[in-house]
Short mmCIF file of C-alpha atoms in Angstrom, two decimals:
data_model
loop_
_atom_site.label_atom_id
_atom_site.label_comp_id
_atom_site.label_asym_id
_atom_site.label_seq_id
_atom_site.Cartn_x
_atom_site.Cartn_y
_atom_site.Cartn_z
CA UNK A 1 107.21 126.24 126.50
CA UNK A 2 107.82 122.51 127.09
CA UNK A 3 107.89 120.41 123.83
CA UNK A 4 106.88 116.72 123.49
CA UNK A 5 106.99 114.41 120.54
CA UNK A 6 104.12 112.15 119.45
CA UNK A 7 104.03 109.86 116.37
CA UNK A 8 102.17 111.36 113.35
CA UNK A 9 99.31 108.84 113.60
CA UNK A 10 98.82 109.79 117.28
CA UNK A 11 98.97 113.70 116.80
CA UNK A 12 95.64 113.89 114.61
CA UNK A 13 92.51 115.02 116.10
CA UNK A 14 91.40 117.93 118.54
CA UNK A 15 92.47 116.22 121.73
CA UNK A 16 95.92 114.47 122.35
CA UNK A 17 97.43 112.15 125.11
CA UNK A 18 100.73 112.11 126.76
CA UNK A 19 101.33 109.02 128.81
CA UNK A 20 104.14 107.38 130.54
CA UNK A 21 107.52 109.10 130.92
CA UNK A 22 106.22 111.92 129.28
CA UNK A 23 103.16 112.25 131.37
CA UNK A 24 105.43 111.97 134.52
CA UNK A 25 107.84 114.55 133.63
CA UNK A 26 105.06 117.14 132.71
CA UNK A 27 103.45 116.51 135.98
CA UNK A 28 106.46 115.59 138.10
CA UNK A 29 109.52 118.02 137.57
CA UNK A 30 107.64 120.45 135.45
CA UNK A 31 104.82 120.84 137.95
CA UNK A 32 102.43 121.75 135.05
CA UNK A 33 98.70 121.56 135.61
CA UNK A 34 95.28 122.25 133.63
CA UNK A 35 95.58 125.30 131.76
CA UNK A 36 99.04 125.36 131.29
CA UNK A 37 100.44 125.81 127.69
CA UNK A 38 102.57 122.89 125.87
CA UNK A 39 103.89 122.11 122.71
CA UNK A 40 103.63 118.98 121.01
CA UNK A 41 105.47 117.93 117.89
CA UNK A 42 104.66 115.24 115.34
CA UNK A 43 108.34 114.62 114.14
CA UNK A 44 107.55 115.33 110.92
CA UNK A 45 107.85 119.15 110.92
CA UNK A 46 104.40 120.38 112.52
CA UNK A 47 104.22 122.29 115.90
CA UNK A 48 100.96 121.79 117.60
CA UNK A 49 100.07 124.29 120.23
CA UNK A 50 97.98 122.68 123.11
CA UNK A 51 96.72 123.53 126.60
CA UNK A 52 96.28 121.09 129.37
CA UNK A 53 92.82 119.80 130.18
CA UNK A 54 93.56 117.14 132.47
CA UNK A 55 96.80 116.15 134.29
CA UNK A 56 97.46 112.84 135.93
CA UNK A 57 101.01 111.21 136.77
CA UNK A 58 100.23 108.62 134.01
CA UNK A 59 97.98 110.28 131.57
CA UNK A 60 97.94 113.87 130.61
CA UNK A 61 95.11 115.21 128.16
CA UNK A 62 95.64 118.11 125.88
CA UNK A 63 93.33 120.26 124.06
CA UNK A 64 94.87 121.27 120.46
CA UNK A 65 94.58 125.26 120.04
CA UNK A 66 96.74 125.64 116.70
CA UNK A 67 98.70 123.88 114.32
CA UNK A 68 101.73 125.56 112.46
CA UNK A 69 104.86 124.55 110.24
CA UNK A 70 107.78 124.38 112.58
CA UNK A 71 110.42 127.43 112.42
CA UNK A 72 113.14 125.35 114.17
CA UNK A 73 113.70 123.08 111.09
CA UNK A 74 116.69 123.64 108.39
CA UNK A 75 115.56 123.13 105.02
CA UNK A 76 118.95 121.87 104.24
CA UNK A 77 118.94 118.19 105.10
CA UNK A 78 122.24 117.02 106.41
CA UNK A 79 123.02 113.27 107.23
CA UNK A 80 126.19 112.89 109.32
CA UNK A 81 127.84 109.49 108.53
CA UNK A 82 130.14 109.55 111.76
CA UNK A 83 132.82 106.67 112.03
CA UNK A 84 132.26 104.99 115.53
CA UNK A 85 134.64 107.02 118.01
CA UNK A 86 136.31 105.37 121.07
CA UNK A 87 134.40 105.62 124.42
CA UNK A 88 131.05 107.47 124.90
CA UNK A 89 132.09 110.33 122.43
CA UNK A 90 129.43 109.21 119.89
CA UNK A 91 126.67 110.46 122.69
CA UNK A 92 128.17 113.97 122.52
CA UNK A 93 128.28 113.65 118.62
CA UNK A 94 124.61 112.89 118.22
CA UNK A 95 123.50 115.56 120.85
CA UNK A 96 125.33 118.39 119.08
CA UNK A 97 124.80 117.36 115.48
CA UNK A 98 120.85 117.19 116.45
CA UNK A 99 121.03 120.74 118.14
CA UNK A 100 122.75 122.00 115.09
CA UNK A 101 120.01 120.60 112.77
CA UNK A 102 121.40 117.29 111.42
CA UNK A 103 118.65 115.46 109.47
CA UNK A 104 119.99 112.19 110.73
CA UNK A 105 123.01 110.25 111.96
CA UNK A 106 124.67 107.23 110.49
CA UNK A 107 127.07 105.45 112.70
CA UNK A 108 129.82 103.79 110.48
CA UNK A 109 132.42 101.21 111.20
CA UNK A 110 135.63 101.92 109.23
CA UNK A 111 139.35 100.37 109.07
CA UNK A 112 140.71 102.58 112.15
CA UNK A 113 137.67 102.43 114.53
CA UNK A 114 139.06 101.05 117.82
CA UNK A 115 135.10 100.61 119.15
CA UNK A 116 133.67 97.65 117.62
CA UNK A 117 130.59 96.40 119.41
CA UNK A 118 128.99 93.08 119.12
CA UNK A 119 125.42 92.90 118.15
CA UNK A 120 123.83 93.19 121.52
CA UNK A 121 125.91 96.04 122.48
CA UNK A 122 125.29 97.84 119.41
CA UNK A 123 121.73 97.52 119.89
CA UNK A 124 121.91 99.18 123.38
CA UNK A 125 123.84 101.91 122.08
CA UNK A 126 121.56 102.45 119.31
CA UNK A 127 118.60 102.85 121.78
CA UNK A 128 120.86 105.11 123.74
CA UNK A 129 121.81 107.33 120.99
CA UNK A 130 118.19 107.70 119.74
CA UNK A 131 117.05 108.84 123.39
CA UNK A 132 119.65 111.23 123.22
CA UNK A 133 118.78 112.61 119.82
CA UNK A 134 114.91 113.00 121.20
CA UNK A 135 116.21 114.95 124.18
CA UNK A 136 118.40 117.12 122.27
CA UNK A 137 115.71 117.72 119.42
CA UNK A 138 113.22 118.74 122.45
CA UNK A 139 115.95 121.05 124.16
CA UNK A 140 116.91 122.71 120.69
CA UNK A 141 113.27 123.43 119.58
CA UNK A 142 112.97 121.13 116.75
CA UNK A 143 109.67 119.60 115.51
CA UNK A 144 111.26 116.67 113.37
CA UNK A 145 112.95 113.82 115.36
CA UNK A 146 116.09 113.03 113.51
CA UNK A 147 116.95 109.38 113.47
CA UNK A 148 119.92 107.45 114.38
CA UNK A 149 120.52 104.63 112.08
CA UNK A 150 121.80 101.23 113.13
CA UNK A 151 125.75 100.65 112.66
CA UNK A 152 126.52 100.23 109.04
CA UNK A 153 129.58 98.85 107.68
CA UNK A 154 131.93 100.87 105.36
CA UNK A 155 130.82 99.63 102.08
CA UNK A 156 127.14 100.09 102.74
CA UNK A 157 127.46 103.47 104.01
CA UNK A 158 129.83 104.39 101.51
CA UNK A 159 127.23 103.55 98.52
CA UNK A 160 124.44 105.29 100.71
CA UNK A 161 126.57 108.32 100.93
CA UNK A 162 127.57 108.19 97.40
CA UNK A 163 124.16 108.45 96.10
CA UNK A 164 123.26 111.73 97.71
CA UNK A 165 123.22 114.66 95.86
CA UNK A 166 125.91 116.42 97.70
CA UNK A 167 128.23 113.90 99.36
CA UNK A 168 131.20 115.11 101.36
CA UNK A 169 134.13 113.47 103.11
CA UNK A 170 135.96 115.48 105.81
CA UNK A 171 139.81 114.39 105.38
CA UNK A 172 142.80 115.57 107.50
CA UNK A 173 145.15 114.98 104.82
CA UNK A 174 143.08 117.30 102.00
CA UNK A 175 144.85 120.60 101.21
CA UNK A 176 143.36 121.42 98.25
CA UNK A 177 139.88 122.49 99.04
CA UNK A 178 137.44 123.36 101.91
CA UNK A 179 133.54 123.25 101.82
CA UNK A 180 131.80 124.71 99.01
CA UNK A 181 131.43 128.49 98.94
CA UNK A 182 127.64 128.44 97.87
CA UNK A 183 124.97 125.54 98.23
CA UNK A 184 121.36 125.67 97.47
CA UNK A 185 119.18 126.52 100.47
CA UNK A 186 117.51 123.07 100.25
CA UNK A 187 120.70 120.93 99.51
CA UNK A 188 120.78 117.38 100.54
CA UNK A 189 124.18 116.75 101.83
CA UNK A 190 126.01 113.58 103.30
CA UNK A 191 128.84 114.13 105.52
CA UNK A 192 131.23 111.63 106.13
CA UNK A 193 133.75 112.10 109.32
CA UNK A 194 136.49 109.42 110.36
CA UNK A 195 137.24 108.22 113.90
CA UNK A 196 140.18 109.15 115.90
CA UNK A 197 142.73 107.69 113.52
CA UNK A 198 141.25 109.19 110.57
CA UNK A 199 140.79 107.41 107.08
CA UNK A 200 143.32 105.12 105.65
CA UNK A 201 144.54 106.23 102.14
CA UNK A 202 142.70 103.44 100.62
CA UNK A 203 139.62 104.44 102.18
CA UNK A 204 140.00 107.94 100.98
CA UNK A 205 140.93 106.71 97.47
CA UNK A 206 137.65 104.43 97.37
CA UNK A 207 135.26 107.45 98.66
CA UNK A 208 136.83 109.69 95.83
CA UNK A 209 136.43 107.18 93.29
CA UNK A 210 132.70 107.15 94.04
CA UNK A 211 132.41 110.85 93.41
CA UNK A 212 132.74 112.03 97.03
CA UNK A 213 134.07 115.14 97.55
CA UNK A 214 137.24 115.09 99.78
CA UNK A 215 137.32 118.51 101.99
CA UNK A 216 139.53 120.13 104.73
CA UNK A 217 138.56 122.07 107.61
CA UNK A 218 141.59 124.25 107.50
CA UNK A 219 145.06 123.90 108.54
CA UNK A 220 144.21 122.71 112.30
CA UNK A 221 143.64 119.03 113.07
CA UNK A 222 140.17 118.69 114.71
CA UNK A 223 138.82 115.96 117.25
CA UNK A 224 136.40 113.70 115.64
CA UNK A 225 133.70 114.84 118.07
CA UNK A 226 134.44 118.30 116.96
CA UNK A 227 134.83 118.04 112.99
CA UNK A 228 131.44 116.78 112.07
CA UNK A 229 129.86 119.35 114.28
CA UNK A 230 131.79 122.22 113.07
CA UNK A 231 131.23 121.39 109.42
CA UNK A 232 127.21 121.02 110.07
CA UNK A 233 127.34 124.46 111.45
CA UNK A 234 129.29 125.96 108.24
CA UNK A 235 127.01 124.07 105.88
CA UNK A 236 124.12 125.54 107.60
CA UNK A 237 125.62 129.10 107.54
CA UNK A 238 126.55 128.50 103.67
CA UNK A 239 123.11 127.28 102.78
CA UNK A 240 121.70 130.47 104.56
CA UNK A 241 119.84 128.13 107.19
CA UNK A 242 121.25 130.14 110.40
CA UNK A 243 119.49 133.37 109.54
#
């Protein structure tokens, strides 16, 4: 069943309205008509089962049939702190992280980031990343919309990560320990992933000094666009959120 997102304040009452691109997509490519079923999500964890009452290209009216908590959301809240990779790799990372259940994505500038967009370019990228997150949330059956935060500098990102209950850093030079064997099902986890060149020794030491656990993902070196998503999948399994 097609899924659409509405802000919480627009998802109240017995009648809902889709407009703009959503209405055009529903009546155009999807070829939906009055009487067809649609799911609307409020972006905060509620699925709203609806039926189309009227359908025009610029406006679709829906009748609410039932509201229920989503079964597509993980109870484990994982925030991915992803150091900015080259090219358009961040688009793939955002898409896959959202599909795997990440609660949020925070782009970070670290010492070895090659990509350093100016403010105008960063704003354009941010709009693009959030649109990708929205489409990935629809495709994967989620009812919460994971935000992609504005690009953060190293220091503020590190402090935000360190304040989380379970802060972790994927570090390719780490040989001592992997991901925890057990975590609460409702754990709040922060996961820091470096760019193509990894973290400098100074950055790794600074993170450790703030209580951020340094972890590895085995003997193989993973690409930055692979590492974070692999770790998210493993963390979802460890916390029992894949069953």
